[in-house]
Amino acid sequence: MLQYMRVSICLCVLITWFPVHGQRQLSTKSKKATELYYQADNYRVRGQYRMALDLLKQAIQKDKNFHEAHFRIAVIQKAKGELDEAEASFQKVIQLNDGNNAPSYFELSELYLQKNAYGKALEYADKFLLSGSRNSRRVEEAEQFRRNAQFGLENADFASQYNPRPLSDTVNAFPMQYFPILTVDQKSLIFTRRLGTTTQYDEDLVISTKLPNGQWGLPETISENINSEFNEGTCTISGDGRTLIFTSCYGRKGYGSCDLYISTKTGEDWSYPVNLGPNVNTSAWESQPSLSSDGRTLYFISNRQDGVGKRDIWVSEISDDNVWQKPRNLGRTINTVNDEVSPFIHPNNRVLYFASNGLTGFGGFDIYFSDLNGESWEEPKNLGFPINTGEDQVSLFISSDGNKGYYSHEDNKDVGRKGRLYEFDVPESAKIKYRSGYVYGVVTDAKTQLPVKAKIELFDLKEDKKVGIVQSDSINGKYLMVLTEGSEYALYINKVGYLFSSLSFDYTRDNPEPIEKDITLNPIELGASTILNNIFFDTDSYDLRPQSKTELYKVIRFLNGNPLVRIEISGHTDNIGSADYNLRLSKDRAKSVFNYLIDSGIPSDRLKFEGYGSKRPIDDNSRPEGRQNNRRIEFQIL
């Protein structure tokens, strides 16, 4: 899993600088010190740092000027996050060694990046580059350190605050908790917990629910159907909270070391997880999923072949028959020759956050974001200081309204508890351009009042483009659809055998506050009617506005799908103005819809139009909202 990536990188550094036993003449003349040094190596390469350090310290007791042993200690201290101790040890190495100190210069440059000491990081990167090192890989990394140090000098704002705070001990109740995600309604927090600080302990997914007092409740297993004797972690959930995709490594039937699995929620029960299949999973490593708000687009990390770098971001869409398609690489605008990890697609589906160590930043892994422009992702931007620092930042979750951020932080000095979950207030400079709200409710049959499983489609009226599809729950009828600032939307609720229902939302100006809206669907039968909420006219006009065509196409599709149905199109107004004027305007508007349908190929003998003026109000004309509801176009089954 990702949280152990940093250890593996540090081990590579340890192995690279000093060749194996028998290949290098050490500075010490003490045979015992040499023996202890190589014994320590056996523990070091397995990550058993405590034993390695003990042996190295014994070697130094035999020869206090044994600079290679001091160097080993320094690198282990750095790997453990003991940066002050490591800094002192590296400086000791330089003091003792009158030969080539390029390895210490390299390590100190990275160390000072981690400490946000960008001037010193630049100094030691330059010292390394001037040393004449022939290690081309290290030269490339040092050049990256230099770019990062320069970036830090130019962009770090140490006065900036974002108020990070650990969540309560009620949530941070385990030795390790990481990769937090939040449901769109911000009422549930889901994360991975581990009952110990090493990989031998099991990972499970747990959920904490927000209590009426605003506090987070005790974490509970998300489902006995999901958690198992195997490990479950790094998950993502759809906006309506009913599709969960997670990572599982080893044990389950799969295609590679780590695969992605899916579970769906019906009523209050999660299904048994199913492997996403060979289109998504391969013999390589797949992990760290992130779902679009409607659950139909999946971003994830893989180190499969044919990528741009080591670990890349890939994306897959689900087809209309619910099959995940072969993923595509997000390409060189996003992916680099190094590692991209932890993608997070915001609920607005317009901003992608991810971590990378291949782009210039403050050092190590930084969080970047990219805005979707049409069908293409823009050049990534660094999220900035102080969210990014010289330490690794590898996971971030931003709430749907853009106000809160969540992440996990590992503290090697926190004995017995290595990872905690944090919350912070997103600085103004880092806030998203388009916030997201949502509409939610229950879909029922108008006659029986029983829940209905319906398809719910969201269209952007400006672009006449479908931007989301969800389904209401077959057990309780619940639905939730994310709505994002910046456009006008039409929401359609569809079920075979029923008239469709439509809702209209103008989010070009309004704040995206949650809206509760229960829907009743009328069975297709004589006299059944529905309001066309997305037919638009200018004031005192009967000319159809362009935004109306989405709804008109919906009516056409309904009529083509139900060839025996005849309908009456009726126009209605509020009570402002004279009765004659309102009657004439309502009839002209109904006729405009009638003519559009005929011009689109609907036979005239299946259509009728009529205007009723203000005679059939459905709301109170004394209120502006009521008058708006009374100004409408309906159709009724004849």
CSV table of C-alpha atoms in Angstrom, one decimal, residues 166-174 177 191 215-219 414 417 420-421:
chain,number,residue,atom,x,y,z
A,166,PRO,CA,-6.5,16.0,14.2
A,167,LEU,CA,-10.0,14.5,14.3
A,168,SER,CA,-11.1,13.4,17.7
A,169,ASP,CA,-9.7,10.3,19.4
A,170,THR,CA,-13.1,8.7,18.8
A,171,VAL,CA,-12.2,8.6,15.1
A,172,ASN,CA,-8.4,8.3,15.6
A,173,ALA,CA,-8.9,5.2,17.7
A,174,PHE,CA,-6.5,2.8,16.0
A,177,GLN,CA,-5.9,5.2,10.0
A,191,PHE,CA,-11.3,5.3,6.0
A,215,GLN,CA,-19.2,15.2,16.4
A,216,TRP,CA,-18.1,12.0,14.7
A,217,GLY,CA,-19.4,8.8,16.1
A,218,LEU,CA,-17.5,5.6,16.9
A,219,PRO,CA,-16.1,4.0,13.7
A,414,ASP,CA,3.9,9.0,18.0
A,417,ARG,CA,0.1,5.2,16.8
A,420,ARG,CA,-3.9,10.0,12.3
A,421,LEU,CA,-6.7,11.7,10.3
